[in-house]
Coordinates of C-alpha atoms and ligand atoms in Angstrom, one line a residue:
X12 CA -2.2 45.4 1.5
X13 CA -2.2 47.8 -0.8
X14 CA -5.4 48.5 -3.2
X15 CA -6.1 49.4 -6.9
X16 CA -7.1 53.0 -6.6
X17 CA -10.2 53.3 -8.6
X18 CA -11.6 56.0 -8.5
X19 CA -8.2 57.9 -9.8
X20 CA -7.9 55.5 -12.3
X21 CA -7.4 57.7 -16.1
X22 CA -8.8 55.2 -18.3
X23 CA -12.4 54.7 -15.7
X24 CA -14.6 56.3 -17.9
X25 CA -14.2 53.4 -20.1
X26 CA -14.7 50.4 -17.4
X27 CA -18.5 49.0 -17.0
X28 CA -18.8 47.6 -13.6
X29 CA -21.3 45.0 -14.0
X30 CA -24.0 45.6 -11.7
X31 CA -25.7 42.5 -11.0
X32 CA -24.5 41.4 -8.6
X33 CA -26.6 38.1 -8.5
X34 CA -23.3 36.1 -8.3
X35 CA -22.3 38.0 -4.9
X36 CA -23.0 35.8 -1.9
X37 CA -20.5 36.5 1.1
X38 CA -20.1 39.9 1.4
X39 CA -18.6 39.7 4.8
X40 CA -15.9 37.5 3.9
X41 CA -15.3 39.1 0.6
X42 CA -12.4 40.8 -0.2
X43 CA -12.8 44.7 -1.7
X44 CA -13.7 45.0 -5.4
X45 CA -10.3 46.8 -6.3
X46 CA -8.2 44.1 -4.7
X47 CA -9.2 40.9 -6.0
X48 CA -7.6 38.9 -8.7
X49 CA -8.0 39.7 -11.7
X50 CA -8.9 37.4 -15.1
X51 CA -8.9 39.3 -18.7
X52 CA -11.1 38.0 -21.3
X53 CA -9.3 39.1 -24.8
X54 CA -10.0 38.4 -28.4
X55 CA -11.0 40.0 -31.4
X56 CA -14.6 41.2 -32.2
X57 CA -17.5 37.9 -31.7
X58 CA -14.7 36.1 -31.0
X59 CA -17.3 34.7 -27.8
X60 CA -16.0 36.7 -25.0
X61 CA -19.3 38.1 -23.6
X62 CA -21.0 35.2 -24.1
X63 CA -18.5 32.6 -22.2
X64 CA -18.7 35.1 -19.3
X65 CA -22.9 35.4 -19.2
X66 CA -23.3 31.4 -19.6
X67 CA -21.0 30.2 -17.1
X68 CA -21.1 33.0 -14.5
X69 CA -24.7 34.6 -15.2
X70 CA -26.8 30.8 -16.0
X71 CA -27.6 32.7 -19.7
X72 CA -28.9 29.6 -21.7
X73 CA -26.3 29.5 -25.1
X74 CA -28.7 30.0 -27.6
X75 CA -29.5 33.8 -26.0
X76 CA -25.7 34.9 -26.6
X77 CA -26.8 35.0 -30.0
X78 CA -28.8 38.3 -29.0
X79 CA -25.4 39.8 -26.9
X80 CA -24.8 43.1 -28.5
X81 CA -20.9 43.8 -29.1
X82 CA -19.6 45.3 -25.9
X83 CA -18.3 48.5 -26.1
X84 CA -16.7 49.2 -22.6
X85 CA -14.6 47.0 -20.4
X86 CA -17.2 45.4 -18.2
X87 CA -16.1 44.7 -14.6
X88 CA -18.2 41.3 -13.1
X89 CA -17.5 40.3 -9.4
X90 CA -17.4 36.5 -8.6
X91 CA -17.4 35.6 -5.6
X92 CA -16.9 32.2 -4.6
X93 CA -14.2 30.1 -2.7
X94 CA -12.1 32.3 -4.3
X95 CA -13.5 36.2 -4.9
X96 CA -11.9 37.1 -8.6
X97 CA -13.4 39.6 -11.3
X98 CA -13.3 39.5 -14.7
X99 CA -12.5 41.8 -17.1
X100 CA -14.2 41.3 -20.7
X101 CA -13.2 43.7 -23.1
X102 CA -14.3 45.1 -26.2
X103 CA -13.2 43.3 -29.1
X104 CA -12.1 46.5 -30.9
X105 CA -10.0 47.7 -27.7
X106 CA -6.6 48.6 -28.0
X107 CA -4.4 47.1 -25.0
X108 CA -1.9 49.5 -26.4
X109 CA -3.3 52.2 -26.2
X110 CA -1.5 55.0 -24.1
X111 CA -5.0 55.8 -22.7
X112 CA -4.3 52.2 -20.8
X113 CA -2.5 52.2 -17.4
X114 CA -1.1 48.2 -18.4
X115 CA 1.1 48.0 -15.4
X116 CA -2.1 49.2 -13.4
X117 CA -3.9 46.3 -15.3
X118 CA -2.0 43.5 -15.0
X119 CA -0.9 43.9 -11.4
X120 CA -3.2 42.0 -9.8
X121 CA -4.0 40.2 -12.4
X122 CA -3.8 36.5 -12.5
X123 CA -4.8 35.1 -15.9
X124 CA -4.8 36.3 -19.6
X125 CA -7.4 34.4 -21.4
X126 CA -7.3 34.8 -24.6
X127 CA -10.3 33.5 -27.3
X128 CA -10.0 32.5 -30.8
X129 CA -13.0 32.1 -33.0
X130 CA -12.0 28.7 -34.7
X131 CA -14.8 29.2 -37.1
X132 CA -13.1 31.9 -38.1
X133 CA -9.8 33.1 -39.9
X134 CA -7.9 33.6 -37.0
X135 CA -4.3 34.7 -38.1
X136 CA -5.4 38.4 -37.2
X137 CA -6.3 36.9 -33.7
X138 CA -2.8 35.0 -33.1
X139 CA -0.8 38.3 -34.4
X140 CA -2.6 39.8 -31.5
X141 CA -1.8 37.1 -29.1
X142 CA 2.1 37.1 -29.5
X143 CA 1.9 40.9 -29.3
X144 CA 0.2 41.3 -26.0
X145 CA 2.5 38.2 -24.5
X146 CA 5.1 40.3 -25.5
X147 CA 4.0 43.5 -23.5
X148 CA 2.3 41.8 -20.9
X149 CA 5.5 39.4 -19.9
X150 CA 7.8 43.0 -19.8
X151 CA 4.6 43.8 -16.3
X152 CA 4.1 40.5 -14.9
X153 CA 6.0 37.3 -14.3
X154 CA 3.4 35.7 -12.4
X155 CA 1.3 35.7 -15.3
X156 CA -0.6 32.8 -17.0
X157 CA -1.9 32.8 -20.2
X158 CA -4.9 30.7 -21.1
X159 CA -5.6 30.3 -25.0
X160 CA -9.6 29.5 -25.4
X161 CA -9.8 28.2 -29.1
X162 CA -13.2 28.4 -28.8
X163 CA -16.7 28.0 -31.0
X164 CA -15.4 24.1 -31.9
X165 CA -19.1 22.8 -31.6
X166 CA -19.4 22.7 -35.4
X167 CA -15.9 21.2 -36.2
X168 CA -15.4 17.4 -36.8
X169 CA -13.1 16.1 -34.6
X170 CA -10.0 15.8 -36.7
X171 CA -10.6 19.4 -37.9
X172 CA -10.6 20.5 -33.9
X173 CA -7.1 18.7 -33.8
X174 CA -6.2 19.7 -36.7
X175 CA -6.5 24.0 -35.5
X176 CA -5.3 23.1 -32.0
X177 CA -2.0 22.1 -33.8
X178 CA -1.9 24.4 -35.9
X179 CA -2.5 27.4 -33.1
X180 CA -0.3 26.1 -30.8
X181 CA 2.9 25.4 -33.6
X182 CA 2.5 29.1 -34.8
X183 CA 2.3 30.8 -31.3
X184 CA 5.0 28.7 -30.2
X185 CA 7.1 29.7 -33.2
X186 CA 6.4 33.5 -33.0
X187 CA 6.8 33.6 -29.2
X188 CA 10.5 31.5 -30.1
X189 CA 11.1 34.6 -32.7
X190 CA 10.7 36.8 -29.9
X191 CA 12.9 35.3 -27.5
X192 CA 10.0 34.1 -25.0
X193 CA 10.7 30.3 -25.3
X194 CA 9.6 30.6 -21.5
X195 CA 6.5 31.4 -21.4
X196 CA 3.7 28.4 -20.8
X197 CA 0.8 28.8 -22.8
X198 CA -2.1 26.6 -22.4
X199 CA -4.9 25.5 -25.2
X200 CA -8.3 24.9 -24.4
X201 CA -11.2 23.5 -27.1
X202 CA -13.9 25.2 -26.3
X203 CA -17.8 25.5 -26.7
X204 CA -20.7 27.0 -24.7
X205 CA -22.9 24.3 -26.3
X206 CA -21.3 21.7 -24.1
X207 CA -19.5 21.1 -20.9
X208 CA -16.2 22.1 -22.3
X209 CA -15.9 25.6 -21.4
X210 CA -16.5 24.8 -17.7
X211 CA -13.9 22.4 -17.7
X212 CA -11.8 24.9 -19.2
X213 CA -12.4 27.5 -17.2
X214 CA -12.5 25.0 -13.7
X215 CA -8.3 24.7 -14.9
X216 CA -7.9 28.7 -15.6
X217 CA -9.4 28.6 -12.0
X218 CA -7.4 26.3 -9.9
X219 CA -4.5 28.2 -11.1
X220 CA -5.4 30.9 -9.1
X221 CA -6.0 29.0 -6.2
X222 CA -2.9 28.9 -3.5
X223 CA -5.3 25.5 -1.8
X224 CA -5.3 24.0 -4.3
X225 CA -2.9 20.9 -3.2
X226 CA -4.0 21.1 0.0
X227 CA -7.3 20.7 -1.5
X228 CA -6.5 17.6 -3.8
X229 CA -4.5 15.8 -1.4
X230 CA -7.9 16.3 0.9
X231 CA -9.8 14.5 -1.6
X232 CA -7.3 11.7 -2.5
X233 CA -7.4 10.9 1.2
X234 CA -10.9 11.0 0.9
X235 CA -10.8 8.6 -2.1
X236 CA -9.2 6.4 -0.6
X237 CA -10.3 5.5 2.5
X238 CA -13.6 5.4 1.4
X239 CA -13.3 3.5 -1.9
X240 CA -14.4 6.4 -4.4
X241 CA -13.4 6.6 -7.8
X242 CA -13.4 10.0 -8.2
X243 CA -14.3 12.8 -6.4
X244 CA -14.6 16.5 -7.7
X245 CA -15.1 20.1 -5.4
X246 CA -17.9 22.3 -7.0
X247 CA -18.8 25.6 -7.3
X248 CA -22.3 25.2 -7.2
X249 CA -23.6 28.6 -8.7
X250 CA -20.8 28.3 -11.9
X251 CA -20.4 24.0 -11.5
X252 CA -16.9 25.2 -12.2
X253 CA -14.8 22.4 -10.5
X254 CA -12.2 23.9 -7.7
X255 CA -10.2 20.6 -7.5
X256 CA -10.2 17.1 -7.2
X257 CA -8.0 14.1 -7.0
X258 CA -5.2 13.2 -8.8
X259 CA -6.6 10.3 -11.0
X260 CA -7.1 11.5 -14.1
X261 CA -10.3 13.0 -15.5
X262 CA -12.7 11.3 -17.5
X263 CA -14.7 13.9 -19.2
X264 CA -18.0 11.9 -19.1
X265 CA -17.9 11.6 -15.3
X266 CA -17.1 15.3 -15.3
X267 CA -20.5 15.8 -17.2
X268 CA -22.3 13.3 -14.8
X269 CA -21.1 15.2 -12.0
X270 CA -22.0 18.3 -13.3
X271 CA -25.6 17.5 -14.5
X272 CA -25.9 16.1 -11.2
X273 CA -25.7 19.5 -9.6
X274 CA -28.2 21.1 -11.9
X275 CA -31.1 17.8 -10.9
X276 CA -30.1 18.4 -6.9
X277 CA -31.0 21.9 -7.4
X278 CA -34.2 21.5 -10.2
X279 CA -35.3 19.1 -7.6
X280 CA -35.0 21.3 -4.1
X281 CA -36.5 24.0 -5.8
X282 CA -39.7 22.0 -6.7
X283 CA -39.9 20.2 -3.6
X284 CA -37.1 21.4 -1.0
X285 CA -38.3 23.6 1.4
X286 CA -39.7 26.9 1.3
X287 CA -37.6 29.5 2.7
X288 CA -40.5 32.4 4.0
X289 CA -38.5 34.9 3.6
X290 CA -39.4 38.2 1.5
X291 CA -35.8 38.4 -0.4
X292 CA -37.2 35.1 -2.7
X293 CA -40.8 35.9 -2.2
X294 CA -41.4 32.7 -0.5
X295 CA -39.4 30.5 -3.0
X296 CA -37.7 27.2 -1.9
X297 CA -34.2 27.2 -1.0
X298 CA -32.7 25.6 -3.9
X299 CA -29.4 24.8 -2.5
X300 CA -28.7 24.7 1.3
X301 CA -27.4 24.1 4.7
X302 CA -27.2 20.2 4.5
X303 CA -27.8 19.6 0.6
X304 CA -27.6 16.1 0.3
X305 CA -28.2 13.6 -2.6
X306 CA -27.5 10.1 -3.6
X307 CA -28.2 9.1 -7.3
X308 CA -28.2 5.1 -8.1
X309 CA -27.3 4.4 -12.2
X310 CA -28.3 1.4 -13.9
X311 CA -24.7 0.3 -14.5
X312 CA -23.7 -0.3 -10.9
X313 CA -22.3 3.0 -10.0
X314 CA -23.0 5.7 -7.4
X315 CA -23.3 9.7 -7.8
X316 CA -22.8 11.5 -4.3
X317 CA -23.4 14.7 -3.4
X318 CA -22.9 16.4 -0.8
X319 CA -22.9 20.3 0.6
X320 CA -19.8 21.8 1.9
X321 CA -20.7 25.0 2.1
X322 CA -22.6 28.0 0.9
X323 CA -20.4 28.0 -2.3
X324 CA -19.1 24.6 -2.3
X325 CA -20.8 20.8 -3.0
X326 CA -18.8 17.5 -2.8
X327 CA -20.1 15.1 -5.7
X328 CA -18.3 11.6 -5.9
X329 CA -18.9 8.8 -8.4
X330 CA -18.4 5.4 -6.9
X331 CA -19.1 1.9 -7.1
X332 CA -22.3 0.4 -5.8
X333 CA -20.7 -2.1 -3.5
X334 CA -18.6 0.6 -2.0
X335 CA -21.8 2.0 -1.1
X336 CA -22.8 -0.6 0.8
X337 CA -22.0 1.1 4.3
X338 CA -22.5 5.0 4.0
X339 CA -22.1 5.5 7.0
X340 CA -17.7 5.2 6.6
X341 CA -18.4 7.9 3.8
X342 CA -20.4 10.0 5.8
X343 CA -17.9 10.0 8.6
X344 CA -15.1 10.8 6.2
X345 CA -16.8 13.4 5.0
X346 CA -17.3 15.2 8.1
X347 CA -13.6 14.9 8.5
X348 CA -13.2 16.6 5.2
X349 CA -15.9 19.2 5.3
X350 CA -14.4 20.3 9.0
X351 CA -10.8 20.2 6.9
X352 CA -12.7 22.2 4.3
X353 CA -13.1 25.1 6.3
X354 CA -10.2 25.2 8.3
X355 CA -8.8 26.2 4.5
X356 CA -11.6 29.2 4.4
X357 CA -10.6 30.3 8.0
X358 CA -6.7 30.6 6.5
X359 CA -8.4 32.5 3.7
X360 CA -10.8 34.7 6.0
X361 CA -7.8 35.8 8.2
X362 CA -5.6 36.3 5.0
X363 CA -8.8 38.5 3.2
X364 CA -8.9 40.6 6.3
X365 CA -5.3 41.3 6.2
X366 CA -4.5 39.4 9.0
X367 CA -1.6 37.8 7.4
X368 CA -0.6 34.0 8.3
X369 CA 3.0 32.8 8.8
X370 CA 3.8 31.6 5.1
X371 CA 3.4 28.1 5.5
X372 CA -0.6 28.9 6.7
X373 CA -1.3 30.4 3.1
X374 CA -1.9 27.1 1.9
X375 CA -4.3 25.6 4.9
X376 CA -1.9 22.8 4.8
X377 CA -0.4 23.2 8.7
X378 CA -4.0 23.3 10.0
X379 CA -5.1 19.7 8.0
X380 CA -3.1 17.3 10.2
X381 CA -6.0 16.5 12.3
X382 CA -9.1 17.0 10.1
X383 CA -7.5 14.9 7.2
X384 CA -7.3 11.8 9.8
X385 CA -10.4 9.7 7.4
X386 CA -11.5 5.8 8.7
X387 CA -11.0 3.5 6.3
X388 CA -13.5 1.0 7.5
X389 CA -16.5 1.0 9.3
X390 CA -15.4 -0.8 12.5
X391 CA -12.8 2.0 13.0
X392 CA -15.5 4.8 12.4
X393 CA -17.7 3.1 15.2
X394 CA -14.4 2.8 17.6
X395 CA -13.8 6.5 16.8
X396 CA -17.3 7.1 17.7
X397 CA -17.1 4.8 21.0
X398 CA -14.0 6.8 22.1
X399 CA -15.3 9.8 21.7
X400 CA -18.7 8.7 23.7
X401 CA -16.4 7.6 26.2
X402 CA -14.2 10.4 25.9
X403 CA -17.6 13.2 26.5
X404 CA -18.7 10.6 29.3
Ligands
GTP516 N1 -21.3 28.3 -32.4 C1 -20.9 29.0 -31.3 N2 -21.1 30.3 -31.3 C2 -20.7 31.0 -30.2 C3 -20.0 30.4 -29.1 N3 -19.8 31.3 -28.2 C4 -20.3 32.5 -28.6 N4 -20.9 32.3 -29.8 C5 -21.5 33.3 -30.7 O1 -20.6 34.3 -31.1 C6 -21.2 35.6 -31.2 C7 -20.4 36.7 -30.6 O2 -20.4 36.5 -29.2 P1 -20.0 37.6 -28.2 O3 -19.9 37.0 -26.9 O4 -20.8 38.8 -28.3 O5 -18.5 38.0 -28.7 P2 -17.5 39.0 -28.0 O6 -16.1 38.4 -28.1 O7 -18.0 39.4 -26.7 O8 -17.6 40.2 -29.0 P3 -17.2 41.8 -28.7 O9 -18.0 42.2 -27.5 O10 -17.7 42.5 -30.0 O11 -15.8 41.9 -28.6 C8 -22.6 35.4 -30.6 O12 -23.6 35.3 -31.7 C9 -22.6 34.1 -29.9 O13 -23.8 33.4 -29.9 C10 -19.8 29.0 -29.2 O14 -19.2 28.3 -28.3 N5 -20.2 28.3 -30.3
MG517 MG1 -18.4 41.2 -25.8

């Protein structure tokens, strides 16, 4: 495996590396800084770069971004998650041109352009810019994708958002056309840090760097199924990005209940879970945990579930009351998953500790066969159990 040499890097006087490092967790089973993937925020000055990096990654409420001063080096932050990524924001002023700028140095491990677009804003400069680093960036990198954030939509009416969408996506289509890049896939995002929208956004930029990621939906459809869930979605607890989850098709108000759910699991432990005596939280409760669990009744019949997978991860389901009826089916499928879960992160460990896997293994898929075995009702969960009573006896 080769790494990104840092230190001999010509243009490092100009790179920030974040240093909190609140968002680090697994050190161990991290990959090095230089070598993970790499995300590019661009966009012309306040476009919102800064600030859709501190309020999803770094918990900053919205209304403090208003205080963000412009940033005037490339700042570095390390997440590390169920996937280890960083992201790269960039001054708004920067030049990707510049000769200073070592692109093919840039771009070679990295996995997504995102690009942001003040829609508030005139933002013809901002699409001029756009096409123009497409154009360079597609002569580096093939593997590319390029994620177009038209972003700050919280004060447009609805039509008006459709309206600029349109309109983005016809010009940038044409211009790319003019240039003879027909081929490149662009997606378009409406975004806003005053709602959910930029977490769903950024939970799709995501699972496009994630190699799992069928193996990881075709997990929780099996899951689904069996056990009569409507939809079920993989969390990143610290960001409530979503990692994956089944292939129905989501409804963005389930999204949000899933998501809010997260936020009153933790609120909760941390008021009443218990209190981890440790000096590293000064005695402080453990808000999220070995054996997070939570169930969550609504008044309309339906069930939220959540459950921990792992340090980084949380299950959270939304299902039907009388599918609820025996949790105990659920609970058993969910072991299955959860020990499914991690045979993924072991392909992942070996694979971040350069102990390469055949290529079918990069996926997880080979090692699923016999975790993804889920009952489907309770009688076969308690024969399961019997055998394997009878099986230890
Ligand atoms: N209304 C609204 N304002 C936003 C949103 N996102 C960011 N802003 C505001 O936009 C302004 C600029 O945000 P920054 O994050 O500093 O912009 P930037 O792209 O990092 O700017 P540079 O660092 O100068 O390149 C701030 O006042 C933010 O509060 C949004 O979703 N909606
Ligand atoms: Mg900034």
């Amino acid at each position: 495996m080769s790494y990104y040499d840092y230190d001999n890097d010509p243009i490092n006087d100009i790179y920030q590396s974040n240093q909190d490092y609140s968002y680090k967790m697994d050190l161990d089973n991290s990959l090095p800084f230089e070598a993970k993937p790499r995300l590019l925020l661009l966009g012309l000055r306040r476009s919102g770069k800064s600030s859709i990096e501190r309020v999803v990654f770094h918990k900053m409420s919205p209304n403090e971004t208003l205080y963000l001063e412009s940033t005037s080096k490339i700042s570095k932050n390390d997440v590390i998650s169920f996937i280890d990524f960083q992201i790269w924001d960039f001054p708004g002023q920067i030049d990707f041109f510049d000769s200073s700028f070592d692109l093919e140095i840039i771009l070679e491990r990295c996995g997504s352009l995102v690009f942001v677009i003040d829609a508030q804003d005139d933002y013809i400069d901002a699409l001029n810019r756009i096409v123009d680093t497409v154009v360079i960036a597609s002569k580096f990198s093939i593997t590319l994708s390029y994620e177009v954030f038209i972003h700050k939509v919280d004060g447009l009416s609805d039509d008006l958002k459709i309206e600029i969408q349109r309109d983005i996506q016809q010009r940038i289509t044409e211009e790319l056309m003019h240039e003879n890049l027909e081929d490149i896939h662009m997606s378009f995002y409406l975004t806003s840090i005053y709602d959910h929208s930029i977490y769903e956004a950024f939970s799709k930029v995501i699972q496009k760097l994630i190699p799992q990621l069928p193996t990881l939906e075709n997990l929780l459809n099996i899951l689904c199924s069996n056990s009569n869930i409507e939809k079920a979605f993989l969390f990143d607890v610290m960001s409530k990005i979503y990692i994956a989850t089944d292939s129905s098709p989501v409804d963005i108000q389930t999204y949000e209940l899933c998501s809010d759910m997260i936020d009153v699991v933790i609120d909760i432990s941390c008021i009443y879970g218990p209190k981890q005596e440790n000096e590293e939280n000064g005695g402080e409760s453990a808000s999220y945990g070995t054996d997070t669990y939570s169930v969550i009744h609504l008044a309309n019949s339906m069930v939220l579930y959540l459950r921990e997978v792992n340090e980084h991860l949380a299950l959270v389901c939304f299902l039907r009351e009388e599918n609820f009826e025996k949790p105990g089916l659920l609970d058993y499928n969910f072991a299955c998953f959860k020990k499914a879960i991690e045979e993924v992160f072991e392909v992942r460990r070996r694979l971040a500790q350069g102990l390469l896997p055949d290529a079918d293994d990069i996926s997880g898929n080979n090692k699923l066969n016999e975790n993804s075995i889920m009952a489907n009702n309770i009688e076969t969960v308690s024969s399961i159990n019997n055998s394997d009573i009878n099986s230890n006896i």
